[in-house]
Each structure stands twice: as C-alpha cells, then as structure tokens.
CSV table of C-alpha atoms in Angstrom, one decimal:
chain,number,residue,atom,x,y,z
A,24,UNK,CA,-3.2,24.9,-2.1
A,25,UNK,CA,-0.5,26.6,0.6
A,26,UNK,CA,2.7,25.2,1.4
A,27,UNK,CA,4.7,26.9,4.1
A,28,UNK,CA,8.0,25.9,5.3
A,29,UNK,CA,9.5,25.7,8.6
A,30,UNK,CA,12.4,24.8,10.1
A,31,UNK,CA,12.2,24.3,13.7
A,32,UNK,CA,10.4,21.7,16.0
A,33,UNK,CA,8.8,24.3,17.6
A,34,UNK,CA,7.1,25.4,14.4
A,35,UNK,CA,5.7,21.8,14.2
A,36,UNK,CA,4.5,21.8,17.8
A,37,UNK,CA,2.2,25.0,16.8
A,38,UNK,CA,1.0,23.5,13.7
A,39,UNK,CA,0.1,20.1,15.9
A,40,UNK,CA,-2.0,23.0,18.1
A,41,UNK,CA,-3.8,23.5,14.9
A,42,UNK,CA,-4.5,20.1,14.4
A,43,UNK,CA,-6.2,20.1,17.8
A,44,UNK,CA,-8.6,22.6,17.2
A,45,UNK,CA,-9.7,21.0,13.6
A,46,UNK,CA,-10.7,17.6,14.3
A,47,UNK,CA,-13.2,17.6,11.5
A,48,UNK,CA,-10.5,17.0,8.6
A,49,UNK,CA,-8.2,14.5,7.9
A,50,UNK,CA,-4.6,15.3,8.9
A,51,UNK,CA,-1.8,13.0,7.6
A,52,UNK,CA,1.7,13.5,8.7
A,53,UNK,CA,5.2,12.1,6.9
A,54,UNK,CA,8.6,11.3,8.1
A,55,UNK,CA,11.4,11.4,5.5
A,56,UNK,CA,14.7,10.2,6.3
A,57,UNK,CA,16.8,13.0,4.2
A,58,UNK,CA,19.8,11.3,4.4
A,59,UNK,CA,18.7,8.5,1.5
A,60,UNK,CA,17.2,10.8,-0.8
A,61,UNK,CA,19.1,12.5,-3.7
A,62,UNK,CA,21.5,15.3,-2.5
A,63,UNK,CA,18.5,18.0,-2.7
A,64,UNK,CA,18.6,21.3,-1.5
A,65,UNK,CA,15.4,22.3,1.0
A,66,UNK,CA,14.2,24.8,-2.0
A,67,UNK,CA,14.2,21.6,-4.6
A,68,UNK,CA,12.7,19.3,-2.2
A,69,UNK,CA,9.4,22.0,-1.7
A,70,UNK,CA,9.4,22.3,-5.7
A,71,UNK,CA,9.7,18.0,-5.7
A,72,UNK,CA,7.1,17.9,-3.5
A,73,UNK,CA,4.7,20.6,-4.8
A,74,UNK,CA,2.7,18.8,-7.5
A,75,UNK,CA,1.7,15.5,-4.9
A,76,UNK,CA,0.4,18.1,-2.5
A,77,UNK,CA,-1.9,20.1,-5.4
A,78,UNK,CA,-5.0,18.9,-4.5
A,79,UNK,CA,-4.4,19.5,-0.5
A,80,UNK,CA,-5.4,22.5,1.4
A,81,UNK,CA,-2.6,23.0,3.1
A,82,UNK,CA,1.3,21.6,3.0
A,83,UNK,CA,3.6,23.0,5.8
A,84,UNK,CA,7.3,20.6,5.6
A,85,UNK,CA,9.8,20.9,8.3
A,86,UNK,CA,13.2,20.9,7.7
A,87,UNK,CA,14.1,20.2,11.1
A,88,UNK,CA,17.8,18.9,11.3
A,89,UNK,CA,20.3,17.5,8.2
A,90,UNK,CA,18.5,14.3,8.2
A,91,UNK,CA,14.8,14.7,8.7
A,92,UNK,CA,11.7,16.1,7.0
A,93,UNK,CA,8.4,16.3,8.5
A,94,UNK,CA,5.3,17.0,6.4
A,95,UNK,CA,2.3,17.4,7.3
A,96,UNK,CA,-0.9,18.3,5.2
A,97,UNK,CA,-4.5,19.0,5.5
A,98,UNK,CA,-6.9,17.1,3.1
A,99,UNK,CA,-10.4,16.8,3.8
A,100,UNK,CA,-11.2,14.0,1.2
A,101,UNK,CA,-9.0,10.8,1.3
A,102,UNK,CA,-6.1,9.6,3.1
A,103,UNK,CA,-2.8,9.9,0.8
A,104,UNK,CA,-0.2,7.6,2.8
A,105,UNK,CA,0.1,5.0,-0.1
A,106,UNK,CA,1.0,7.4,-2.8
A,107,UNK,CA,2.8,9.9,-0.9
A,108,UNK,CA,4.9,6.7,-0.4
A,109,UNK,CA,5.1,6.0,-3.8
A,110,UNK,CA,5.7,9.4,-5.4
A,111,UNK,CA,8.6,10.3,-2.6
A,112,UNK,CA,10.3,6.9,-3.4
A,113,UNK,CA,10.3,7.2,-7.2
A,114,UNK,CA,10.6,11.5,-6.9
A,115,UNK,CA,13.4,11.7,-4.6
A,116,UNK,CA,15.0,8.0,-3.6
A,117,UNK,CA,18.7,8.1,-5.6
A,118,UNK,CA,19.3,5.7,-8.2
A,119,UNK,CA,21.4,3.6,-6.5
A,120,UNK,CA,19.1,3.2,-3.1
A,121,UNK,CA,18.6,0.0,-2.6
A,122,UNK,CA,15.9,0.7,0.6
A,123,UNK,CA,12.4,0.9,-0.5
A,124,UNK,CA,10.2,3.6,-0.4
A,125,UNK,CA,8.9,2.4,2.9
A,126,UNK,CA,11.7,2.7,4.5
A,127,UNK,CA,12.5,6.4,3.8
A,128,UNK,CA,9.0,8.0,4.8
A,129,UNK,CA,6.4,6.5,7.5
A,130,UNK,CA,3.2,8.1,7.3
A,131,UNK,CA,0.5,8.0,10.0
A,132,UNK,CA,-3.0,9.9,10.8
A,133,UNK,CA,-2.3,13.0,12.8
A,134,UNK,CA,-5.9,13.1,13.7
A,135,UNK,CA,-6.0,9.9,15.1
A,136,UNK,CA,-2.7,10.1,16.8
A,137,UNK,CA,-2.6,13.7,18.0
A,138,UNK,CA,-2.4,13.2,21.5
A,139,UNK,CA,0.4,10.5,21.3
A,140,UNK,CA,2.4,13.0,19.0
A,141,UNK,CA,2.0,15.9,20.9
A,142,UNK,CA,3.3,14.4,23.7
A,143,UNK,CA,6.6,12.9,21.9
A,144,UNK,CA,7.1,16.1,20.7
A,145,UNK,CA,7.7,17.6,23.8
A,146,UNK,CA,10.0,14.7,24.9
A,147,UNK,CA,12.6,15.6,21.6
A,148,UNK,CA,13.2,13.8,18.4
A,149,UNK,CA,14.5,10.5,19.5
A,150,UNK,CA,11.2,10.1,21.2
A,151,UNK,CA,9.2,11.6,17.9
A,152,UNK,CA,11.4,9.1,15.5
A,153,UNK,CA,11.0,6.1,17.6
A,154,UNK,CA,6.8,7.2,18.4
A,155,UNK,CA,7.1,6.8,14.2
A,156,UNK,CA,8.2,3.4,13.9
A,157,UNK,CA,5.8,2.3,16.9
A,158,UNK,CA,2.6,4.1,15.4
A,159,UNK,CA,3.7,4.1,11.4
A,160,UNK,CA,0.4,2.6,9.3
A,161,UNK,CA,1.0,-0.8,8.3
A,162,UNK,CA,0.5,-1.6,4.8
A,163,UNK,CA,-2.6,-4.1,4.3
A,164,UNK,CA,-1.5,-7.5,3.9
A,165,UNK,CA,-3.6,-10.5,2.7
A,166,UNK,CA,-2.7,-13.9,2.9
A,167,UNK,CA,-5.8,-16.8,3.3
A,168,UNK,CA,-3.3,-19.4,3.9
A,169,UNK,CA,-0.9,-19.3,7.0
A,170,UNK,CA,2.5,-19.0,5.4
A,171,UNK,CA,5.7,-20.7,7.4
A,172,UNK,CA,8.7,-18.2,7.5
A,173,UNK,CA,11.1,-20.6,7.4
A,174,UNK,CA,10.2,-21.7,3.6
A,175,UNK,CA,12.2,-18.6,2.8
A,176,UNK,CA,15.1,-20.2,3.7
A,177,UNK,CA,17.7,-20.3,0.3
A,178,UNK,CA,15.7,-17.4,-1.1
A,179,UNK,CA,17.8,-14.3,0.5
A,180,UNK,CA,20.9,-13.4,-1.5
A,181,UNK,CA,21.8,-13.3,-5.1
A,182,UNK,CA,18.3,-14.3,-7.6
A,183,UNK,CA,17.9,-18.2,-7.1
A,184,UNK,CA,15.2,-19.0,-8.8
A,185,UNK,CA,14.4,-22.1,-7.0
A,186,UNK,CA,12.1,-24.2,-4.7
A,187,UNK,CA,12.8,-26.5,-1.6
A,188,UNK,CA,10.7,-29.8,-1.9
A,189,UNK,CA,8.9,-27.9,1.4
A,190,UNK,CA,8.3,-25.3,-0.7
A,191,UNK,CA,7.4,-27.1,-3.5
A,192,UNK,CA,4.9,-28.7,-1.7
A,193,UNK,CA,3.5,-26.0,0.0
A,194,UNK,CA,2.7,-24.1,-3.6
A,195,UNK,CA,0.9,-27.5,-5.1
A,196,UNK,CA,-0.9,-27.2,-1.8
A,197,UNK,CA,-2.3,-23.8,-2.8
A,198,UNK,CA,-2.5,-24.6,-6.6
A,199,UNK,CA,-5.2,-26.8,-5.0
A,200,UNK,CA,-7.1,-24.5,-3.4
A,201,UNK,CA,-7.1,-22.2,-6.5
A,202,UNK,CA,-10.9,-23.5,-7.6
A,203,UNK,CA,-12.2,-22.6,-4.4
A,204,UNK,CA,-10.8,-19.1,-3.5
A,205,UNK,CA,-13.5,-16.3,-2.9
A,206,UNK,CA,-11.4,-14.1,-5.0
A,207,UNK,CA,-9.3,-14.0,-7.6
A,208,UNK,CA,-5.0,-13.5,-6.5
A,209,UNK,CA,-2.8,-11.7,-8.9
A,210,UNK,CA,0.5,-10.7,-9.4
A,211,UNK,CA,1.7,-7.5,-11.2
A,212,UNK,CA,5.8,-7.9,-11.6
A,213,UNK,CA,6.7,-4.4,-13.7
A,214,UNK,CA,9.3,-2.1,-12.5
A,215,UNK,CA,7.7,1.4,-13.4
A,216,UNK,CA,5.8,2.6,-10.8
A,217,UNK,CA,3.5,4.3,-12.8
A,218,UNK,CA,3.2,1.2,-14.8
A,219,UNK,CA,2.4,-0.3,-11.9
A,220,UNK,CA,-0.3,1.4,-11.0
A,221,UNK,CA,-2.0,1.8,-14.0
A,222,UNK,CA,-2.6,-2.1,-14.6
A,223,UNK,CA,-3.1,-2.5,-10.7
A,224,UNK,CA,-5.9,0.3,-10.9
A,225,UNK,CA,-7.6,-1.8,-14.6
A,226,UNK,CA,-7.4,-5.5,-12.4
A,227,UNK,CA,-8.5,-3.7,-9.6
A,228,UNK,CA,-12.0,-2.2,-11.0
A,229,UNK,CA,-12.9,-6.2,-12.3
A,230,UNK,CA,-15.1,-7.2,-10.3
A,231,UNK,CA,-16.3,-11.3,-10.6
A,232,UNK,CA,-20.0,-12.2,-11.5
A,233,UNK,CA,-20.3,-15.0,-8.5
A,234,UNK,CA,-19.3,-12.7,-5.2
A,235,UNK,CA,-18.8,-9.4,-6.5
A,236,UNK,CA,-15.2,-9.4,-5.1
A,237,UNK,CA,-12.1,-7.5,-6.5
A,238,UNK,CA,-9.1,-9.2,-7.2
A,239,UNK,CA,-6.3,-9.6,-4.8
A,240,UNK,CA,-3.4,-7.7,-6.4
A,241,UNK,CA,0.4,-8.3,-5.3
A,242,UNK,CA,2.9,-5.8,-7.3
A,243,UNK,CA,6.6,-6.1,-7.3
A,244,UNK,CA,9.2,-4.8,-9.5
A,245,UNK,CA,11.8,-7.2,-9.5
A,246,UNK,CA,12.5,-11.0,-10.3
A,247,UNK,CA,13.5,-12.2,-7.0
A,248,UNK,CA,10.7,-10.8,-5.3
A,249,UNK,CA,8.3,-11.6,-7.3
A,250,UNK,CA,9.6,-15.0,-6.9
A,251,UNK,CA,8.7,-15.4,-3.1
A,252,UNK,CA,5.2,-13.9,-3.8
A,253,UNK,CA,5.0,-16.6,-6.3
A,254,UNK,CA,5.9,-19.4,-4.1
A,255,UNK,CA,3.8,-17.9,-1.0
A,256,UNK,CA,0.8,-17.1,-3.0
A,257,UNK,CA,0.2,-19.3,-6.0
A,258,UNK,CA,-1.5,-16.0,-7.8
A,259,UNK,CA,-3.8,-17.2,-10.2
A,260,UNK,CA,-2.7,-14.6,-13.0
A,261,UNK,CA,0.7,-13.6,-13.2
A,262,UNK,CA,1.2,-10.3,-15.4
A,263,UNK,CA,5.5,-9.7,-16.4
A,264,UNK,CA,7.1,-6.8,-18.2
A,265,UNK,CA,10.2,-7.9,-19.1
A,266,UNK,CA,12.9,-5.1,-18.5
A,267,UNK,CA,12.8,-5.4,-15.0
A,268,UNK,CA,15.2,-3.8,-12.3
A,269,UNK,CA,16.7,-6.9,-11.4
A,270,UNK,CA,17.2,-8.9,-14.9
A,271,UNK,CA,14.6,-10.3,-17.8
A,272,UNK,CA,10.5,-11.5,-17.4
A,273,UNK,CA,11.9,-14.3,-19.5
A,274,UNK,CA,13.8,-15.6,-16.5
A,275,UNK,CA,11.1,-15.3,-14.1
A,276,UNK,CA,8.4,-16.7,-16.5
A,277,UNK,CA,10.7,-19.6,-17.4
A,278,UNK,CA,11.1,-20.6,-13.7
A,279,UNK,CA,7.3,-20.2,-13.1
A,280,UNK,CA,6.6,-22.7,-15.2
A,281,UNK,CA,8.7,-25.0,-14.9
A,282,UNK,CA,7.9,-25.3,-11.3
A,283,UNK,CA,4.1,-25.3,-12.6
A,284,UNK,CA,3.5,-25.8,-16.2
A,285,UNK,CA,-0.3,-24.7,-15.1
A,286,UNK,CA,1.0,-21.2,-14.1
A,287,UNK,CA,-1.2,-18.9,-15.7
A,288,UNK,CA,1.7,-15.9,-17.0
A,289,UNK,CA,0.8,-12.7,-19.0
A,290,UNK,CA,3.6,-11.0,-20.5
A,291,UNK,CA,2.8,-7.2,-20.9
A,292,UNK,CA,5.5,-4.9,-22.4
A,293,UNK,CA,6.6,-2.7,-25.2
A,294,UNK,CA,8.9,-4.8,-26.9
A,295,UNK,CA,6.9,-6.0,-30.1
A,296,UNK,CA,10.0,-8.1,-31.7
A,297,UNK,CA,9.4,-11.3,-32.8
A,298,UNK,CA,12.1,-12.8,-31.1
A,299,UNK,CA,10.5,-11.4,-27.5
A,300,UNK,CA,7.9,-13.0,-28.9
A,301,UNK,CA,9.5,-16.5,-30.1
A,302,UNK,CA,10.9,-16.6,-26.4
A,303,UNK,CA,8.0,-16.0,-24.6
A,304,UNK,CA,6.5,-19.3,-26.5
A,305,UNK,CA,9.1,-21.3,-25.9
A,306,UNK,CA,8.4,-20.3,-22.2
A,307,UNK,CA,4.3,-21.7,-22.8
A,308,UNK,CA,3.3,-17.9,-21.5
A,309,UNK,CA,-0.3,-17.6,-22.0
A,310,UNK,CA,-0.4,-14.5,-23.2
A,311,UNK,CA,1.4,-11.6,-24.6
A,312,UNK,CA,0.0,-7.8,-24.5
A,313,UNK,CA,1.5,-5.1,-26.2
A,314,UNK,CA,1.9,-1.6,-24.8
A,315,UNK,CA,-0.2,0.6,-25.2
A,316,UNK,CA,-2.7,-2.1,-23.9
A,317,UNK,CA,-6.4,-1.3,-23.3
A,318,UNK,CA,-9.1,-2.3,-20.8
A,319,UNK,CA,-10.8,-5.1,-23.1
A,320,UNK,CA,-7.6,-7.1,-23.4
A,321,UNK,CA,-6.9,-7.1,-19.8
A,322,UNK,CA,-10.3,-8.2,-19.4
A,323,UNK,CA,-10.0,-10.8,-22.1
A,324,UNK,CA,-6.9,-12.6,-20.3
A,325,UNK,CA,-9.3,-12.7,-17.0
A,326,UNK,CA,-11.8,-14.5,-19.2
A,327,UNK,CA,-9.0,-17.1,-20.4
A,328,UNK,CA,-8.1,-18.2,-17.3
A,329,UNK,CA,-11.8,-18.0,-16.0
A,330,UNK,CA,-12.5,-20.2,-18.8
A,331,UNK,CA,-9.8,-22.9,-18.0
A,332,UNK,CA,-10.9,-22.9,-14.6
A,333,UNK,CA,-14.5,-23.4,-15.4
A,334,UNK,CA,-13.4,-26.3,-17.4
A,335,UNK,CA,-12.4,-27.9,-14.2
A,336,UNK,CA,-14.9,-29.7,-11.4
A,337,UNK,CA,-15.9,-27.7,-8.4
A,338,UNK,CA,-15.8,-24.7,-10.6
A,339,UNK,CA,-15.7,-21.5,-7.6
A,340,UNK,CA,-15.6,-18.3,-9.7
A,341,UNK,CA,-17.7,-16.2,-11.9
A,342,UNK,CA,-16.9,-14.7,-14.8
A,343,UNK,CA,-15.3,-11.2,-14.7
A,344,UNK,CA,-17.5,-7.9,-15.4
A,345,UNK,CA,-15.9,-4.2,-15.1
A,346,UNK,CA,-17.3,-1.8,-12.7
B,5,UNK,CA,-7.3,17.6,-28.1
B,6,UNK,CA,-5.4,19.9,-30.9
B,7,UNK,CA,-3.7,18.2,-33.5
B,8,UNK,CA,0.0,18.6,-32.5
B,9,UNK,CA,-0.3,18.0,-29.0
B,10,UNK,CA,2.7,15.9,-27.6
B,11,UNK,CA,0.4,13.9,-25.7
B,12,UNK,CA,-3.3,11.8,-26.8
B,13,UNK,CA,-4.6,11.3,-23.9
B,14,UNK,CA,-7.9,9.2,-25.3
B,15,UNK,CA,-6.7,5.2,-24.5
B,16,UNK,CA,-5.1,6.2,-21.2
B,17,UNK,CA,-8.4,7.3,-20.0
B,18,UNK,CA,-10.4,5.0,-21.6
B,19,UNK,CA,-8.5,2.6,-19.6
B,20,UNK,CA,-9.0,4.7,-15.9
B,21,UNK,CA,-12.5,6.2,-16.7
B,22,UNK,CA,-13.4,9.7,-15.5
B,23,UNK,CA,-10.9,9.8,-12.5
B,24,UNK,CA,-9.2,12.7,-12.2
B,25,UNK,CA,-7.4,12.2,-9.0
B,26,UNK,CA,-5.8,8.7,-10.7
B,27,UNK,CA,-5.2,10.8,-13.4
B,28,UNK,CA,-3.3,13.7,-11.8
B,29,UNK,CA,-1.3,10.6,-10.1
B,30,UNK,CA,-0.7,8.8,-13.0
B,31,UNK,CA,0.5,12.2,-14.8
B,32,UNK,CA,2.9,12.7,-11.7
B,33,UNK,CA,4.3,9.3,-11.9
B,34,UNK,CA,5.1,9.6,-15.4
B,35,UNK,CA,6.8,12.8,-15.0
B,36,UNK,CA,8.8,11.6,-11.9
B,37,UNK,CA,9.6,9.0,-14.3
B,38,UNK,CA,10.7,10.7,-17.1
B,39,UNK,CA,12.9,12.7,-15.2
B,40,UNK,CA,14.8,9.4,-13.7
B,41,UNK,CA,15.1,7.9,-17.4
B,42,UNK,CA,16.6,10.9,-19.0
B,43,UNK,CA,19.3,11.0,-15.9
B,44,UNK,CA,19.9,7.3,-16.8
B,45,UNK,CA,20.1,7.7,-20.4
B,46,UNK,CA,22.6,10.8,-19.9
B,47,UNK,CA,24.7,8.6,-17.7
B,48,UNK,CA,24.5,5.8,-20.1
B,49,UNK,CA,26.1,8.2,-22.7
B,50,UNK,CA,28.7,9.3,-20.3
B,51,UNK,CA,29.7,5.9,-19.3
B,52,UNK,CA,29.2,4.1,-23.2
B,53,UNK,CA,27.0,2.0,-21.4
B,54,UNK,CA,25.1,0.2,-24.2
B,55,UNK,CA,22.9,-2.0,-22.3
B,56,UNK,CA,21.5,0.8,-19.8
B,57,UNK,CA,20.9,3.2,-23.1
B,58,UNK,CA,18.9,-0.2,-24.2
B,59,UNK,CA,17.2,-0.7,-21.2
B,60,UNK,CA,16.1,2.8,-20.4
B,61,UNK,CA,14.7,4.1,-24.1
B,62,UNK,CA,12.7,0.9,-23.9
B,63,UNK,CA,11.2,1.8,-20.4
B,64,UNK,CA,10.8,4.9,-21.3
B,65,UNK,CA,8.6,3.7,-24.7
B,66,UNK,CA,6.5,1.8,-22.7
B,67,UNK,CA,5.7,4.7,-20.4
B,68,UNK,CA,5.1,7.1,-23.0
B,69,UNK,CA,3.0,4.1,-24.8
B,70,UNK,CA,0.5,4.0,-21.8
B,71,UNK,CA,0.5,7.6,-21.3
B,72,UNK,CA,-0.5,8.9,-24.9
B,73,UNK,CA,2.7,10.6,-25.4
B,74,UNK,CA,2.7,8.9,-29.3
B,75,UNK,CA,5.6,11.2,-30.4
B,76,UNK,CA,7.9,10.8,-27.1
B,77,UNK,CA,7.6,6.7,-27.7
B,78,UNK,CA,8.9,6.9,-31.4
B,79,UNK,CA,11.6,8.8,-30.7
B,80,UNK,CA,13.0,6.6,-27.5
B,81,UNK,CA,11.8,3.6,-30.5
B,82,UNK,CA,14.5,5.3,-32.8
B,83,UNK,CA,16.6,5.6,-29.8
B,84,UNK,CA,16.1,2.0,-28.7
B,85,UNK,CA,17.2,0.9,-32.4
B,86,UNK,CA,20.3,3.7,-32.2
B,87,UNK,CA,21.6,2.0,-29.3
B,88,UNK,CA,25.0,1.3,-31.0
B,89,UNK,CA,24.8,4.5,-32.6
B,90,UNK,CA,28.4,6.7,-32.3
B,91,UNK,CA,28.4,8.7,-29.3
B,92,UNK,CA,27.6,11.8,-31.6
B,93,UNK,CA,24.7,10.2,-32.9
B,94,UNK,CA,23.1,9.6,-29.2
B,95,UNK,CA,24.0,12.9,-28.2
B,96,UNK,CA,21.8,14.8,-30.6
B,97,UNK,CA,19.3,12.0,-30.1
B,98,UNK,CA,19.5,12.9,-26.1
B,99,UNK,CA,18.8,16.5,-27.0
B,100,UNK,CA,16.0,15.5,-28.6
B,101,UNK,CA,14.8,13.8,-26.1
B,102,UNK,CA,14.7,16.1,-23.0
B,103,UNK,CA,13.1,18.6,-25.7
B,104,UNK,CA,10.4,16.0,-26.3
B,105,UNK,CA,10.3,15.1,-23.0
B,106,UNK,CA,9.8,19.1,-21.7
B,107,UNK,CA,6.9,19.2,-24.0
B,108,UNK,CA,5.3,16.7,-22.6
B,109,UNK,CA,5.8,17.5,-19.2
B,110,UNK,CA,4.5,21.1,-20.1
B,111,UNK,CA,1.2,19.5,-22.0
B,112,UNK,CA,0.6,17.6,-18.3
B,113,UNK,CA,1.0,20.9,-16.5
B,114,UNK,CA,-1.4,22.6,-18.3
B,115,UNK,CA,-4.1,19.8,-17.5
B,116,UNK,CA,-3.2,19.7,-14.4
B,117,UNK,CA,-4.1,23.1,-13.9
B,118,UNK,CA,-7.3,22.7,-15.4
B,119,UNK,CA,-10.1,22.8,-12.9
C-alpha cells in the first residue's frame, strides 16, 4: 500500500485526472470535517488512518484547509464506505462528540461520480462540500411497515422510556405481523463498536431453513435509541450489553417488557455477577450470554425464539442453519 | 499460537470463520478501542471518578473477552474489582495496563502483517 499526502485542491484535481483514466477499479472518496475530530496533527491523522487503508492500493489524503480532509483511495475489491465510517468515528471522533460518525465523513464512489466531482472541483470548495451532502451514499434502510414520523413525538430529549397509546398501538400492530415476516428483525444495542460488529457479523451469517434469508439487523449503542428502533420495528430478538453509553441494559430491558412481556431480550455482556444476573430475572430476559460468547449459543437463542414461534398458528419461519 | 502469547485468537475465529478482511477489521476496532479506554481510565484516575474507572475496565474486559486477549481481560477483571482501590493502587494497576495493552496491540500488528 502507498499513501501520499497533499495539501492543495489542485493536488486533488490531478489525482481526480487519474481517476479518469482508470475506470476499471473502484475508487471511493471521504470527506472529514477536521474540526470535530480530536486536536490531531496532519502527521497523526496519516499514522490514524494508516492501518484502515492496509489492504488498499493506494491512499492519497488532502489536507486542504483547517477544517477539511479529503481521502481518496484505490481498491479494486470491495467498496469500504461503511467501515471507513466506522473506524474514523471510533479512531478519531473526541470523547465528548456527541455527532455520529456519519456526520463527520460522507463517502461516495468516485468512479461513479467523477464527472459530477470534477466539475465541483473547479467551481471551489463550497461547491465541492455542498456536491457532498447532495451525492453522499445513503445508508440502506429497511422498514416493511410504513412508519408515521409523528409517533416520535415525546421521544426527543432526556431518555423517556415510554410509549404514546399511538405508539403503543402501532408496536402491537407489528407484534402481529411478527409470524408472517419473510425474515427475521433484530436488534443489537452494545456500545463497542467492535462489539458491535462482531455479533452483527455471527446474526448476520444465519441464514433460516424456509427462505434462505438473513436476518435484518438494527445496531445502536445507546438506550434511547434503541428505544425508538424498538417501538418502530418490533425486532423479533433483542440482544443488550448492559454498560451502555447512555445508562444500564437493565433499564432498557425492563421498559421492553413491560410494554410487551412477549419481547424476546438477550442480555450479552461480561459481567458474570450474580446479582447482574438476579436482575436480569427479575426483568423475565430470556436469555443471558456471557462474554466470551461463541457461535452455537447465538445460534441456540435463534432456535428459542424460533421454537416459541413455531408453537404459535400460522407458523412463517424456518429454523435457523449457519452458512 | 506460542504459549505466552497475549492474545488466543482460537474462539474469535471460530466465531468469524476464515475471513481475514473481518478479521483485520475486528483487530482495528479493538485497537481503536483500547486506545479510547486507556484515555478514559487515565482520566478516571485524574478526576477520582469511580464510576467511569468501573465502567471502562468492564468494557474493556468484554473487548479483550471476545478478542482472545485472556491475560488483558483478567487484569481490567482485577481492575474492575480495584475500583475503590487508593489512587496509588490504580496507578500501578494503569501502568500495568497500557503495558498489557502494547502487547497486545504489538501481537495484532504482527498478524496483520502476515500475508
């Protein structure tokens, strides 16, 4: 791999040229708003940024005012937006950053987009930020069931772990539906992103007898997110740690079921006391894995619920096998 | 693996199979990580904030846990149970750390280099 650094807009416009001329290979290019990251010098943010681009060709980063980075990089394998996303906000974001990691770097496909880039570039870098925020990849979204904004109503703010009757409704509504979803929904709360995408990466590779179809997988890191996700979704697994950024699993778990004693909730964490343990009963979780977990237990909690739902009529899921 | 390696790498990739691209991810995560808990944990001593010293020895466990790191976790374990240790106490249990934690980090660079 070859990183070269530049500090000009000019540079960049000469690197887009080479862009042009290699259409064959996959091109991905990164804004990062320097301003929210940790104070870094340019030096430290090329040795930060080093081991994500090891299995790249080529790396060149821009340092082209006090507030912006631009990277781009050559990979001819696999589109890296999602984890360059990930490993800039949990490298480089300061601890006391409230903004999320897609808010500090918007990634798009300089291949695809070259023309369109090219030609901001020549019209300056308002024209190049703002041709960011039109073109910037969207991150993939599911939802089967039209969801009404306005049920967030009450839910900005301070953690209120609560439901309007509307919303109230509108989750029983789902809970419903549950039986006869082509695949299974899950929910990953866990504040560690590497956590995260460990046990994302296990649910992910199940694959379900009846359709062949992966799981759905949500992932947050925090309580009162998690809640909305909850209420939108009605996942059919939820899986807590319960040190999370914004206050205990216990909380969260305790509110999921009492809005739906049927909530299926998987506590996965380190702690192995027994009073972690005593709590989480008392909360009806339905299941408590230990850290360090392994592939079979995961599976085995699948199973459970698979189980429980095959117990009911107009049974619409298979049971799990791993790919 | 040899014997007093810092790290067992054997359940984590049971758990992700032969993927060595996850794996290089996962090993950058974790060292990303790392580096965020030990800055926590320092500030946790500066500050005598118990509940953060708490908080962040535990995370770190479970990272180390999943990873294979087996002698990082027992150390934030002993950590996590020092947590109302004098200041002295967590200090040296600090230094320990980051020393734990740069062998670790070293053991992942090595892999990482391997083709």
């Amino acid at each position: 791999m070859k990183m070269i650094e530049h500090n000009n807009l000019v540079a960049l416009d000469n690197v887009m040229n080479e862009v042009e001329q290699d259409q064959s290979i996959s091109w991905g290019m990164a804004r990062v708003k320097k301003n929210y990251l940790r104070p870094i010098t340019d030096q430290a943010f090329i040795v930060a940024m080093t081991p994500f681009f090891q299995e790249t060709d080529l790396a060149h980063i821009f340092f082209i005012d006090k507030k912006r980075v631009f990277l781009i990089w050559k990979n001819p394998q696999k589109p890296i937006s999602k984890p360059l996303r990930a490993f800039i906000g949990a490298t480089l974001l300061t601890p006391e950053t409230k903004i999320h990691a897609s808010d500090i770097v918007s990634v798009i496909d300089a291949g695809t987009h070259h023309d369109r880039i090219k030609a901001g570039l020549k019209k300056g870098l308002h024209a190049f930020d703002a041709l960011f925020d039109e073109i910037e990849e969207a991150p993939p979204e599911h939802e089967d069931t039209p969801y009404d904004d306005s049920l967030d109503d009450g839910l900005s703010g301070s953690i209120a772990l609560t439901a309007t009757p509307a919303q109230t409704d509108y989750y029983h509504q789902l809970c419903k539906e549950k039986r006869y979803r082509k695949q299974l929904s899950m929910l990953v709360v866990e504040d560690k992103i590497f956590s995260q995408k460990l046990l994302c990466d296990v649910l992910r590779s199940i694959r379900i007898h009846n359709n062949n179809e992966t799981p759905l997988v949500d992932v947050t890191d925090g309580i009162q997110e998690a809640w909305k996700i909850y209420l939108k979704k009605a996942p059919d697994i939820i899986f807590v740690d319960l040190g999370l950024s914004d206050g205990s699993g216990h909380t969260l778990t305790r509110a999921m079921k009492e809005l739906d004693p049927g909530a299926h909730i998987i506590i996965v964490t380190a702690h192995n006391y027994e009073e972690e343990l005593s709590v989480a009963k008392r909360n009806n979780v339905d299941g408590f894995i230990g850290k360090p977990y392994n592939k079979k237990q995961i599976f085995d909690c699948i199973q459970r619920y698979l189980n429980a739902l095959k117990s009911s009529k107009d049974y619409g899921h298979g049971f799990p096998h791993q790919s | 693996m040899v014997m007093d390696s810092p790290i067992n790498l054997d359940n984590l990739d049971a758990i992700i199979g032969y993927n060595p691209e996850l794996r290089t991810e996962l090993f950058q995560l974790f060292i990303s990580a790392t580096h965020d808990s030990l800055s926590a944990l320092k500030k946790s001593w500066q500050d005598h904030d118990d509940v953060l010293w708490a908080k962040e020895t535990h995370a770190l466990k479970g990272l180390c846990l999943n990873l294979g790191a087996e002698t990082l976790a027992a150390l934030c374990a002993h950590a996590q149970n020092q947590t109302r240790a004098p200041r002295d106490t967590k200090e040296q249990i600090l230094i320990s750390l980051e020393q734990q934690v740069a062998n670790v980090q070293e053991a992942l660079a090595l892999i990482m280099q391997q083709p």
